[in-house]
Amino acid sequence: MSKKIGDVILDLQNISLRFGGVKALTDISFDVREHEIRAIIGPNGAGKSSMLNVINGVYHPQEGRIFWHGQERKNMEPHMAAQQNIARTFQNIALFKGMTVLDNIMTGRITKMKANFIEHALWFGRAKKEELEHRKKVEEVIDFLEIQHIRKTPVNRLPYGLQKRVELGRALAAEPSMLLLDEPMAGMNVEEKQDMCRFILDVNDQFGTTIVLIEHDMGVVMDISDRVVVLDYGKKIGDGEPDEVKNNEDVIKAYLGAGH
Amino acid sequence: MNFFLEVLIGGLLSGVMYALVALGFVMIYKASGVFNFAQGAMVYLAALSVVGCIEKGAPLWLAIILAFGIMTLFGIATEKFVLRKLVNQPPIALFMATIGLAFFIEGVAPMIFGSDPRALELGIVDEPIPWVLDNWNMVISKFDLVAAGVAGVLVATLALFFQYTRVGRALRAVADDHQAALSIGIPLQHIWAIVWGVAGFVALVAGMMWGARNGVQFALTFTALKALPVLILGGFTSVPGAIVGGLIIGASEKLAEIYIPPVMQNMFGGNFGGIEGWFPYVLALLFLLVRPEGLFGEKHIDRV
Amino acid sequence: MLYREAGQFKTTYAADQQIFPIRQDRIGIIALLVVAFIGVPLFASEYWFSAILIPFLIFALAAIGLNVLTGYAGQLSLGSAAFMAVGAYAAYNFQLRIEGIPILVSFVLAGLTAAGVGILFGLPSLRIKGFYLAVATLAAQFFIVWCLTKFPWLSNNSSSGVISTQKLIFFGHELTTPVEKYLLVLSVVVVLALAAKNMVRSSTGRAWMAVRDMDVAASVIGIKLMPTKLLAFAVSSFYCGVAGAMYAFCYLGSVEPDGFSLEMSFKILFMIIIGGVGSIMGSFLGAAFILLLPIFLDVALPFVADLFGLPFASATVSHIQITVFGALIMFFLIVEPHGLARLWQIAKEKLRLWPFPH
Ligand SMILES: Nc1ncnc2c1ncn2[C@@H]1O[C@H](COP(=O)(O)OP(=O)(O)OP(=O)(O)O)[C@@H](O)[C@H]1O
Ligand SMILES: [Mg+2]
């Protein structure tokens, strides 16, 4: 890969997260560098999704500090992450089921649209202009993901693989600087996986987007990621480049132990 | 002081009556996740069935058994023809369907059993208990006390039923996890039918108590409106929540009715009675703002 | 092939994003408006105006209001009638207390007042969802009606809160005939319906629907839940408020708080369930259906009973009405959760293919 990996842009220090008695994350520290593809792996229930949720403010860790571009973040709410240009997809598809593909992706650009509801109601001023401008951007995303043919289809009528792709589209529409992907290839067949890999690499390549990726498919992870964090039972047991991690004793044990 | 106590006890006792209706909601919600707005209409239907059967010449005991039969059939039909068809719909759609169900019952029941208000004689009179009146100078209704006793027995029965019968355990399992329930070997649909049967039974008890107290009439459907704030307070899934919520609502409502209107009258002039229509709701709402998970609910963070 | 999209290729996004992208729809709407504004006033009878058309339009407006909140933003409300009451009493008080205030201004202010109250009762939606919220809206229903009954100032000291509305003066001309009132109501409803349609097809509407469909995802995308929900409450209550003001001023002329009952709130809810949850047009279809059904039953039932020689009590009519309402609600939720609006759409699609069904 010819891309240039930059400085640390996200730094998590000593994060601990509990749900009642369940310790989802225990004292975890790791960082993410600009333009890299950073994978988080681990057995089921290891705390991977929780980690993403901490990064974009859906869950609030009881302990630990988070630095974004060197600045400490406090009292993070999810919508603030969006304002800081962090976008994500979800493990269980979280599309807006009652809306079309186009509307779902348009919604991805909502923080960039400034017209207020009165302008919308009267359809004047910025309202109309914005709608057209952003439509153009959204069409670019649609072209990029090759989903032109389902533009006007309600998302709940789409097969699973396409829904995942639309969800990626919604995240991309925000032109994020960092993209969090929670098992983007789960439940896909080989061909769909290949497509998805290609999209992820292209995004990283063409737009320089930093990517944090959770994935169970080891082949994929080792192939496309620059660095890997390994979690097990909420603890970090490995961190480094794919080859390093692959040969880490603890990691091998955790994976064998969990029956992988 | 005596007066305060009298109002408080009266309120607690009527709270038990609210809890009686709230229990029916909790039953169905626990087992099938349906918020059954028709519970009030079911109370009405149950009470009407009892007086209807008595009018046709049945003795009280037989009327009760027949009414129970009607409620059970009704429950099974509801499950089979309405809820089963809505399984994969969002909960709000199910809720709206039960509003439709409520209207349906409110239309059909009086067509079958007649719509004019009637009395239901259970042989308990609604008069002050002489002993309390003499010694404490408080008016505590004999009927309310009996109703409270009946509610207590009902709750105990339900608790035993849940704890010690196979069906009861299955019901609890369904509440936690549908898959687990299947492994007990009772089809989910049977379980739902049973739940509606049990809810029908609870409605029958509530209907008889309310009907005996206020007469069997359309206004019985409003018992649901009394039970809703109780549910908000106690949580939709908690039997103890329904009881405690009922007591809190009952007591505070009666106390508020006595003590708030005069204050408002001083402030604004005019007559400010009749606050019991909204007071429980506002109370429950204020409570929710402080504790959204209800009295007994656990704090819940959406999983994504 | 009367109704065809084929051949109408959109060459610009602007063309694709028109309010009615299909030409036949545009023609249809214009035709409908011409009929409503010119045809109907020429031919309809007084009864039609005052007993059917005016209440139809007013309830359609209230249904749009509820649809914004429940259908688009996903916050179930059982208190629409109470917000209509706020609108009715607010308009009355603005007319009463501000010398010479134009009627339309007082309608707008009434809507804004209702919006304010709506925001207040929408606050719990920030912490509670679903049924809890539905129950919370009942608080609005009961509390508002009680206030209007008990605070004499609100009804200018009339007994039990009954108010008789002031004259409808429109640019110096008093509107007295049903036709004039109808035209006023129609104009207001058309303007507000278009505004609603514009809101729901723009990012305001998308934010509402996003919150409705998946609130966590919505907030992760950058939608602030609090303002989005409260805006839905405000807009919804505004619509209900204006509807309430017109209900008092243009329809009944004299109203009491108890008239804005829970029953009426349910009726409005039924309109959107049957008409189409999340559809502006559905709000009109639903309002028409719910208003016409009782009239139809009133006429049809005695006739049917007569035919079969059955005894017939007029109380039975109301029971049958309630039963039919209940049954229809369940039927639509089971068979066509998107209501009449969806059926209409399906019909159009069929028509589009006609006469070649492939
Ligand atoms: N919202 C929540 N409420 C309660 N417990 C939670 C919540 N979210 C996660 N947990 C718990 O935290 C732990 C970690 O869960 P998490 O979803 O992060 O795991 P994961 O690594 O993503 O697993 P999987 O591979 O199955 O997706 C689990 O024990 C889970 O039950
Ligand atoms: Mg996960």
JSON list of C-alpha atoms in Angstrom, two decimals, chain B residues 67-255:
[
{"chain": "B", "resi": 67, "resn": "ALA", "atom": "CA", "xyz": [-68.50, -15.03, 32.45]},
{"chain": "B", "resi": 68, "resn": "PHE", "atom": "CA", "xyz": [-65.14, -16.64, 32.96]},
{"chain": "B", "resi": 69, "resn": "GLY", "atom": "CA", "xyz": [-65.89, -18.88, 30.00]},
{"chain": "B", "resi": 70, "resn": "ILE", "atom": "CA", "xyz": [-66.80, -15.88, 27.90]},
{"chain": "B", "resi": 71, "resn": "MET", "atom": "CA", "xyz": [-63.63, -14.04, 28.86]},
{"chain": "B", "resi": 72, "resn": "THR", "atom": "CA", "xyz": [-61.48, -17.04, 28.07]},
{"chain": "B", "resi": 73, "resn": "LEU", "atom": "CA", "xyz": [-63.09, -17.54, 24.68]},
{"chain": "B", "resi": 74, "resn": "PHE", "atom": "CA", "xyz": [-62.72, -13.89, 24.00]},
{"chain": "B", "resi": 75, "resn": "GLY", "atom": "CA", "xyz": [-59.06, -13.99, 24.95]},
{"chain": "B", "resi": 76, "resn": "ILE", "atom": "CA", "xyz": [-58.35, -16.93, 22.71]},
{"chain": "B", "resi": 77, "resn": "ALA", "atom": "CA", "xyz": [-60.19, -15.30, 19.82]},
{"chain": "B", "resi": 78, "resn": "THR", "atom": "CA", "xyz": [-58.24, -12.09, 20.28]},
{"chain": "B", "resi": 79, "resn": "GLU", "atom": "CA", "xyz": [-54.98, -13.96, 20.23]},
{"chain": "B", "resi": 80, "resn": "LYS", "atom": "CA", "xyz": [-55.93, -16.00, 17.20]},
{"chain": "B", "resi": 81, "resn": "PHE", "atom": "CA", "xyz": [-57.58, -13.40, 15.02]},
{"chain": "B", "resi": 82, "resn": "VAL", "atom": "CA", "xyz": [-55.79, -10.23, 15.92]},
{"chain": "B", "resi": 83, "resn": "LEU", "atom": "CA", "xyz": [-52.51, -10.50, 17.74]},
{"chain": "B", "resi": 84, "resn": "ARG", "atom": "CA", "xyz": [-51.13, -13.52, 15.95]},
{"chain": "B", "resi": 85, "resn": "LYS", "atom": "CA", "xyz": [-51.60, -11.65, 12.69]},
{"chain": "B", "resi": 86, "resn": "LEU", "atom": "CA", "xyz": [-49.59, -8.74, 13.98]},
{"chain": "B", "resi": 87, "resn": "VAL", "atom": "CA", "xyz": [-46.60, -10.64, 15.34]},
{"chain": "B", "resi": 88, "resn": "ASN", "atom": "CA", "xyz": [-43.92, -8.86, 13.40]},
{"chain": "B", "resi": 89, "resn": "GLN", "atom": "CA", "xyz": [-45.42, -5.41, 13.59]},
{"chain": "B", "resi": 90, "resn": "PRO", "atom": "CA", "xyz": [-43.86, -2.73, 15.78]},
{"chain": "B", "resi": 91, "resn": "PRO", "atom": "CA", "xyz": [-45.24, -2.59, 19.34]},
{"chain": "B", "resi": 92, "resn": "ILE", "atom": "CA", "xyz": [-46.97, 0.68, 18.62]},
{"chain": "B", "resi": 93, "resn": "ALA", "atom": "CA", "xyz": [-49.06, -1.00, 15.92]},
{"chain": "B", "resi": 94, "resn": "LEU", "atom": "CA", "xyz": [-50.11, -3.68, 18.40]},
{"chain": "B", "resi": 95, "resn": "PHE", "atom": "CA", "xyz": [-51.00, -1.00, 20.88]},
{"chain": "B", "resi": 96, "resn": "MET", "atom": "CA", "xyz": [-53.18, 0.76, 18.33]},
{"chain": "B", "resi": 97, "resn": "ALA", "atom": "CA", "xyz": [-54.80, -2.54, 17.49]},
{"chain": "B", "resi": 98, "resn": "THR", "atom": "CA", "xyz": [-55.82, -2.94, 21.11]},
{"chain": "B", "resi": 99, "resn": "ILE", "atom": "CA", "xyz": [-57.41, 0.51, 20.96]},
{"chain": "B", "resi": 100, "resn": "GLY", "atom": "CA", "xyz": [-59.44, -0.86, 18.08]},
{"chain": "B", "resi": 101, "resn": "LEU", "atom": "CA", "xyz": [-60.19, -3.93, 20.16]},
{"chain": "B", "resi": 102, "resn": "ALA", "atom": "CA", "xyz": [-61.41, -1.72, 22.99]},
{"chain": "B", "resi": 103, "resn": "PHE", "atom": "CA", "xyz": [-63.85, 0.02, 20.67]},
{"chain": "B", "resi": 104, "resn": "PHE", "atom": "CA", "xyz": [-64.97, -3.30, 19.27]},
{"chain": "B", "resi": 105, "resn": "ILE", "atom": "CA", "xyz": [-65.78, -4.65, 22.73]},
{"chain": "B", "resi": 106, "resn": "GLU", "atom": "CA", "xyz": [-67.45, -1.43, 23.78]},
{"chain": "B", "resi": 107, "resn": "GLY", "atom": "CA", "xyz": [-69.73, -1.75, 20.78]},
{"chain": "B", "resi": 108, "resn": "VAL", "atom": "CA", "xyz": [-70.44, -5.46, 20.87]},
{"chain": "B", "resi": 109, "resn": "ALA", "atom": "CA", "xyz": [-70.83, -6.07, 24.61]},
{"chain": "B", "resi": 110, "resn": "PRO", "atom": "CA", "xyz": [-73.83, -3.78, 25.13]},
{"chain": "B", "resi": 111, "resn": "MET", "atom": "CA", "xyz": [-75.46, -5.13, 21.99]},
{"chain": "B", "resi": 112, "resn": "ILE", "atom": "CA", "xyz": [-75.41, -8.58, 23.56]},
{"chain": "B", "resi": 113, "resn": "PHE", "atom": "CA", "xyz": [-76.06, -7.77, 27.20]},
{"chain": "B", "resi": 114, "resn": "GLY", "atom": "CA", "xyz": [-77.83, -4.42, 27.03]},
{"chain": "B", "resi": 115, "resn": "SER", "atom": "CA", "xyz": [-76.43, -1.00, 27.72]},
{"chain": "B", "resi": 116, "resn": "ASP", "atom": "CA", "xyz": [-78.49, 0.44, 30.60]},
{"chain": "B", "resi": 117, "resn": "PRO", "atom": "CA", "xyz": [-76.61, 0.71, 33.89]},
{"chain": "B", "resi": 118, "resn": "ARG", "atom": "CA", "xyz": [-77.37, -2.09, 36.33]},
{"chain": "B", "resi": 119, "resn": "ALA", "atom": "CA", "xyz": [-76.42, -2.98, 39.86]},
{"chain": "B", "resi": 120, "resn": "LEU", "atom": "CA", "xyz": [-74.37, -6.04, 40.66]},
{"chain": "B", "resi": 121, "resn": "GLU", "atom": "CA", "xyz": [-75.15, -7.56, 44.05]},
{"chain": "B", "resi": 122, "resn": "LEU", "atom": "CA", "xyz": [-72.32, -9.47, 45.63]},
{"chain": "B", "resi": 123, "resn": "GLY", "atom": "CA", "xyz": [-73.78, -9.26, 49.12]},
{"chain": "B", "resi": 124, "resn": "ILE", "atom": "CA", "xyz": [-71.22, -6.79, 50.43]},
{"chain": "B", "resi": 125, "resn": "VAL", "atom": "CA", "xyz": [-72.55, -3.38, 51.33]},
{"chain": "B", "resi": 126, "resn": "ASP", "atom": "CA", "xyz": [-70.73, -0.17, 50.78]},
{"chain": "B", "resi": 127, "resn": "GLU", "atom": "CA", "xyz": [-71.07, 1.27, 54.29]},
{"chain": "B", "resi": 128, "resn": "PRO", "atom": "CA", "xyz": [-68.66, 2.41, 57.00]},
{"chain": "B", "resi": 129, "resn": "ILE", "atom": "CA", "xyz": [-67.27, -0.21, 59.32]},
{"chain": "B", "resi": 130, "resn": "PRO", "atom": "CA", "xyz": [-69.08, 0.49, 62.61]},
{"chain": "B", "resi": 131, "resn": "TRP", "atom": "CA", "xyz": [-66.17, -0.49, 64.85]},
{"chain": "B", "resi": 132, "resn": "VAL", "atom": "CA", "xyz": [-63.75, 1.88, 63.16]},
{"chain": "B", "resi": 133, "resn": "LEU", "atom": "CA", "xyz": [-66.38, 4.59, 63.09]},
{"chain": "B", "resi": 134, "resn": "ASP", "atom": "CA", "xyz": [-67.04, 4.25, 66.83]},
{"chain": "B", "resi": 135, "resn": "ASN", "atom": "CA", "xyz": [-63.49, 3.92, 68.06]},
{"chain": "B", "resi": 136, "resn": "TRP", "atom": "CA", "xyz": [-61.58, 6.07, 65.63]},
{"chain": "B", "resi": 137, "resn": "ASN", "atom": "CA", "xyz": [-64.29, 8.25, 64.19]},
{"chain": "B", "resi": 138, "resn": "MET", "atom": "CA", "xyz": [-63.18, 7.40, 60.67]},
{"chain": "B", "resi": 139, "resn": "VAL", "atom": "CA", "xyz": [-65.29, 6.38, 57.71]},
{"chain": "B", "resi": 140, "resn": "ILE", "atom": "CA", "xyz": [-63.71, 3.32, 56.17]},
{"chain": "B", "resi": 141, "resn": "SER", "atom": "CA", "xyz": [-65.88, 1.47, 53.70]},
{"chain": "B", "resi": 142, "resn": "LYS", "atom": "CA", "xyz": [-66.53, -2.19, 54.37]},
{"chain": "B", "resi": 143, "resn": "PHE", "atom": "CA", "xyz": [-66.69, -2.80, 50.66]},
{"chain": "B", "resi": 144, "resn": "ASP", "atom": "CA", "xyz": [-63.33, -1.23, 49.99]},
{"chain": "B", "resi": 145, "resn": "LEU", "atom": "CA", "xyz": [-61.79, -3.40, 52.64]},
{"chain": "B", "resi": 146, "resn": "VAL", "atom": "CA", "xyz": [-63.24, -6.55, 51.12]},
{"chain": "B", "resi": 147, "resn": "ALA", "atom": "CA", "xyz": [-62.09, -5.42, 47.68]},
{"chain": "B", "resi": 148, "resn": "ALA", "atom": "CA", "xyz": [-58.60, -4.95, 49.04]},
{"chain": "B", "resi": 149, "resn": "GLY", "atom": "CA", "xyz": [-58.75, -8.44, 50.49]},
{"chain": "B", "resi": 150, "resn": "VAL", "atom": "CA", "xyz": [-59.88, -9.89, 47.18]},
{"chain": "B", "resi": 151, "resn": "ALA", "atom": "CA", "xyz": [-57.06, -8.08, 45.38]},
{"chain": "B", "resi": 152, "resn": "GLY", "atom": "CA", "xyz": [-54.60, -9.43, 47.90]},
{"chain": "B", "resi": 153, "resn": "VAL", "atom": "CA", "xyz": [-55.82, -12.99, 47.34]},
{"chain": "B", "resi": 154, "resn": "LEU", "atom": "CA", "xyz": [-55.68, -12.49, 43.60]},
{"chain": "B", "resi": 155, "resn": "VAL", "atom": "CA", "xyz": [-52.11, -11.26, 43.69]},
{"chain": "B", "resi": 156, "resn": "ALA", "atom": "CA", "xyz": [-51.08, -14.14, 45.93]},
{"chain": "B", "resi": 157, "resn": "THR", "atom": "CA", "xyz": [-52.78, -16.61, 43.60]},
{"chain": "B", "resi": 158, "resn": "LEU", "atom": "CA", "xyz": [-51.05, -15.16, 40.59]},
{"chain": "B", "resi": 159, "resn": "ALA", "atom": "CA", "xyz": [-47.72, -15.24, 42.36]},
{"chain": "B", "resi": 160, "resn": "LEU", "atom": "CA", "xyz": [-48.21, -18.91, 43.25]},
{"chain": "B", "resi": 161, "resn": "PHE", "atom": "CA", "xyz": [-49.41, -19.66, 39.76]},
{"chain": "B", "resi": 162, "resn": "PHE", "atom": "CA", "xyz": [-46.28, -18.10, 38.26]},
{"chain": "B", "resi": 163, "resn": "GLN", "atom": "CA", "xyz": [-44.00, -19.78, 40.73]},
{"chain": "B", "resi": 164, "resn": "TYR", "atom": "CA", "xyz": [-45.30, -23.30, 41.01]},
{"chain": "B", "resi": 165, "resn": "THR", "atom": "CA", "xyz": [-47.16, -24.36, 37.88]},
{"chain": "B", "resi": 166, "resn": "ARG", "atom": "CA", "xyz": [-45.61, -25.48, 34.66]},
{"chain": "B", "resi": 167, "resn": "VAL", "atom": "CA", "xyz": [-47.69, -23.03, 32.68]},
{"chain": "B", "resi": 168, "resn": "GLY", "atom": "CA", "xyz": [-46.76, -20.26, 35.08]},
{"chain": "B", "resi": 169, "resn": "ARG", "atom": "CA", "xyz": [-43.09, -20.97, 34.68]},
{"chain": "B", "resi": 170, "resn": "ALA", "atom": "CA", "xyz": [-43.51, -21.04, 30.94]},
{"chain": "B", "resi": 171, "resn": "LEU", "atom": "CA", "xyz": [-45.19, -17.65, 31.12]},
{"chain": "B", "resi": 172, "resn": "ARG", "atom": "CA", "xyz": [-42.32, -16.22, 33.04]},
{"chain": "B", "resi": 173, "resn": "ALA", "atom": "CA", "xyz": [-39.89, -17.73, 30.60]},
{"chain": "B", "resi": 174, "resn": "VAL", "atom": "CA", "xyz": [-41.70, -16.14, 27.68]},
{"chain": "B", "resi": 175, "resn": "ALA", "atom": "CA", "xyz": [-41.38, -12.81, 29.35]},
{"chain": "B", "resi": 176, "resn": "ASP", "atom": "CA", "xyz": [-37.64, -13.24, 29.49]},
{"chain": "B", "resi": 177, "resn": "ASP", "atom": "CA", "xyz": [-36.92, -15.06, 26.31]},
{"chain": "B", "resi": 178, "resn": "HIS", "atom": "CA", "xyz": [-39.18, -16.57, 23.70]},
{"chain": "B", "resi": 179, "resn": "GLN", "atom": "CA", "xyz": [-36.67, -19.23, 22.73]},
{"chain": "B", "resi": 180, "resn": "ALA", "atom": "CA", "xyz": [-36.37, -20.49, 26.26]},
{"chain": "B", "resi": 181, "resn": "ALA", "atom": "CA", "xyz": [-40.10, -20.81, 26.50]},
{"chain": "B", "resi": 182, "resn": "LEU", "atom": "CA", "xyz": [-40.20, -23.04, 23.48]},
{"chain": "B", "resi": 183, "resn": "SER", "atom": "CA", "xyz": [-37.78, -25.41, 25.12]},
{"chain": "B", "resi": 184, "resn": "ILE", "atom": "CA", "xyz": [-40.24, -25.97, 27.94]},
{"chain": "B", "resi": 185, "resn": "GLY", "atom": "CA", "xyz": [-42.39, -27.62, 25.33]},
{"chain": "B", "resi": 186, "resn": "ILE", "atom": "CA", "xyz": [-45.44, -25.40, 25.29]},
{"chain": "B", "resi": 187, "resn": "PRO", "atom": "CA", "xyz": [-46.18, -23.72, 21.98]},
{"chain": "B", "resi": 188, "resn": "LEU", "atom": "CA", "xyz": [-45.89, -19.97, 22.18]},
{"chain": "B", "resi": 189, "resn": "GLN", "atom": "CA", "xyz": [-49.37, -19.53, 20.84]},
{"chain": "B", "resi": 190, "resn": "HIS", "atom": "CA", "xyz": [-50.89, -21.65, 23.59]},
{"chain": "B", "resi": 191, "resn": "ILE", "atom": "CA", "xyz": [-49.01, -19.57, 26.09]},
{"chain": "B", "resi": 192, "resn": "TRP", "atom": "CA", "xyz": [-50.40, -16.39, 24.66]},
{"chain": "B", "resi": 193, "resn": "ALA", "atom": "CA", "xyz": [-53.89, -17.81, 24.66]},
{"chain": "B", "resi": 194, "resn": "ILE", "atom": "CA", "xyz": [-53.43, -18.74, 28.31]},
{"chain": "B", "resi": 195, "resn": "VAL", "atom": "CA", "xyz": [-52.14, -15.29, 29.13]},
{"chain": "B", "resi": 196, "resn": "TRP", "atom": "CA", "xyz": [-55.21, -13.74, 27.60]},
{"chain": "B", "resi": 197, "resn": "GLY", "atom": "CA", "xyz": [-57.32, -16.17, 29.56]},
{"chain": "B", "resi": 198, "resn": "VAL", "atom": "CA", "xyz": [-55.61, -15.17, 32.78]},
{"chain": "B", "resi": 199, "resn": "ALA", "atom": "CA", "xyz": [-55.93, -11.50, 31.89]},
{"chain": "B", "resi": 200, "resn": "GLY", "atom": "CA", "xyz": [-59.60, -12.17, 31.26]},
{"chain": "B", "resi": 201, "resn": "PHE", "atom": "CA", "xyz": [-59.84, -13.68, 34.72]},
{"chain": "B", "resi": 202, "resn": "VAL", "atom": "CA", "xyz": [-58.18, -10.66, 36.26]},
{"chain": "B", "resi": 203, "resn": "ALA", "atom": "CA", "xyz": [-60.59, -8.45, 34.32]},
{"chain": "B", "resi": 204, "resn": "LEU", "atom": "CA", "xyz": [-63.46, -10.52, 35.66]},
{"chain": "B", "resi": 205, "resn": "VAL", "atom": "CA", "xyz": [-62.40, -9.99, 39.26]},
{"chain": "B", "resi": 206, "resn": "ALA", "atom": "CA", "xyz": [-61.83, -6.30, 38.63]},
{"chain": "B", "resi": 207, "resn": "GLY", "atom": "CA", "xyz": [-65.12, -6.02, 36.78]},
{"chain": "B", "resi": 208, "resn": "MET", "atom": "CA", "xyz": [-67.08, -7.59, 39.61]},
{"chain": "B", "resi": 209, "resn": "MET", "atom": "CA", "xyz": [-65.51, -5.43, 42.26]},
{"chain": "B", "resi": 210, "resn": "TRP", "atom": "CA", "xyz": [-65.86, -2.22, 40.28]},
{"chain": "B", "resi": 211, "resn": "GLY", "atom": "CA", "xyz": [-69.29, -3.21, 39.02]},
{"chain": "B", "resi": 212, "resn": "ALA", "atom": "CA", "xyz": [-70.53, -3.96, 42.52]},
{"chain": "B", "resi": 213, "resn": "ARG", "atom": "CA", "xyz": [-69.22, -0.65, 43.72]},
{"chain": "B", "resi": 214, "resn": "ASN", "atom": "CA", "xyz": [-70.23, 1.74, 40.94]},
{"chain": "B", "resi": 215, "resn": "GLY", "atom": "CA", "xyz": [-72.83, -0.24, 39.02]},
{"chain": "B", "resi": 216, "resn": "VAL", "atom": "CA", "xyz": [-72.26, -2.07, 35.77]},
{"chain": "B", "resi": 217, "resn": "GLN", "atom": "CA", "xyz": [-72.16, 0.63, 33.13]},
{"chain": "B", "resi": 218, "resn": "PHE", "atom": "CA", "xyz": [-70.08, 1.99, 30.32]},
{"chain": "B", "resi": 219, "resn": "ALA", "atom": "CA", "xyz": [-68.00, 4.05, 32.74]},
{"chain": "B", "resi": 220, "resn": "LEU", "atom": "CA", "xyz": [-66.31, 0.79, 33.79]},
{"chain": "B", "resi": 221, "resn": "THR", "atom": "CA", "xyz": [-64.15, 1.12, 30.70]},
{"chain": "B", "resi": 222, "resn": "PHE", "atom": "CA", "xyz": [-62.61, 4.20, 32.26]},
{"chain": "B", "resi": 223, "resn": "THR", "atom": "CA", "xyz": [-61.00, 2.00, 34.89]},
{"chain": "B", "resi": 224, "resn": "ALA", "atom": "CA", "xyz": [-58.26, 1.56, 32.30]},
{"chain": "B", "resi": 225, "resn": "LEU", "atom": "CA", "xyz": [-57.59, 5.26, 32.43]},
{"chain": "B", "resi": 226, "resn": "LYS", "atom": "CA", "xyz": [-57.15, 4.94, 36.18]},
{"chain": "B", "resi": 227, "resn": "ALA", "atom": "CA", "xyz": [-54.71, 2.09, 35.76]},
{"chain": "B", "resi": 228, "resn": "LEU", "atom": "CA", "xyz": [-52.43, 3.73, 33.20]},
{"chain": "B", "resi": 229, "resn": "PRO", "atom": "CA", "xyz": [-50.65, 6.14, 35.54]},
{"chain": "B", "resi": 230, "resn": "VAL", "atom": "CA", "xyz": [-50.27, 3.24, 37.94]},
{"chain": "B", "resi": 231, "resn": "LEU", "atom": "CA", "xyz": [-48.44, 1.37, 35.20]},
{"chain": "B", "resi": 232, "resn": "ILE", "atom": "CA", "xyz": [-46.17, 4.25, 34.39]},
{"chain": "B", "resi": 233, "resn": "LEU", "atom": "CA", "xyz": [-45.26, 4.53, 38.01]},
{"chain": "B", "resi": 234, "resn": "GLY", "atom": "CA", "xyz": [-44.83, 0.85, 38.67]},
{"chain": "B", "resi": 235, "resn": "GLY", "atom": "CA", "xyz": [-43.43, -0.18, 35.32]},
{"chain": "B", "resi": 236, "resn": "PHE", "atom": "CA", "xyz": [-45.25, -2.32, 32.75]},
{"chain": "B", "resi": 237, "resn": "THR", "atom": "CA", "xyz": [-43.57, -5.54, 33.75]},
{"chain": "B", "resi": 238, "resn": "SER", "atom": "CA", "xyz": [-43.73, -5.60, 37.50]},
{"chain": "B", "resi": 239, "resn": "VAL", "atom": "CA", "xyz": [-46.52, -7.16, 39.55]},
{"chain": "B", "resi": 240, "resn": "PRO", "atom": "CA", "xyz": [-45.30, -5.57, 42.77]},
{"chain": "B", "resi": 241, "resn": "GLY", "atom": "CA", "xyz": [-44.93, -2.35, 40.79]},
{"chain": "B", "resi": 242, "resn": "ALA", "atom": "CA", "xyz": [-48.61, -2.48, 39.90]},
{"chain": "B", "resi": 243, "resn": "ILE", "atom": "CA", "xyz": [-49.57, -2.92, 43.54]},
{"chain": "B", "resi": 244, "resn": "VAL", "atom": "CA", "xyz": [-47.29, -0.28, 44.98]},
{"chain": "B", "resi": 245, "resn": "GLY", "atom": "CA", "xyz": [-48.03, 2.07, 42.08]},
{"chain": "B", "resi": 246, "resn": "GLY", "atom": "CA", "xyz": [-51.74, 1.58, 42.70]},
{"chain": "B", "resi": 247, "resn": "LEU", "atom": "CA", "xyz": [-51.38, 2.40, 46.36]},
{"chain": "B", "resi": 248, "resn": "ILE", "atom": "CA", "xyz": [-49.33, 5.51, 45.67]},
{"chain": "B", "resi": 249, "resn": "ILE", "atom": "CA", "xyz": [-51.70, 6.77, 43.00]},
{"chain": "B", "resi": 250, "resn": "GLY", "atom": "CA", "xyz": [-54.80, 5.99, 45.05]},
{"chain": "B", "resi": 251, "resn": "ALA", "atom": "CA", "xyz": [-53.54, 7.67, 48.19]},
{"chain": "B", "resi": 252, "resn": "SER", "atom": "CA", "xyz": [-52.00, 10.74, 46.58]},
{"chain": "B", "resi": 253, "resn": "GLU", "atom": "CA", "xyz": [-54.99, 11.26, 44.34]},
{"chain": "B", "resi": 254, "resn": "LYS", "atom": "CA", "xyz": [-57.45, 11.37, 47.22]},
{"chain": "B", "resi": 255, "resn": "LEU", "atom": "CA", "xyz": [-55.18, 13.53, 49.33]}
]
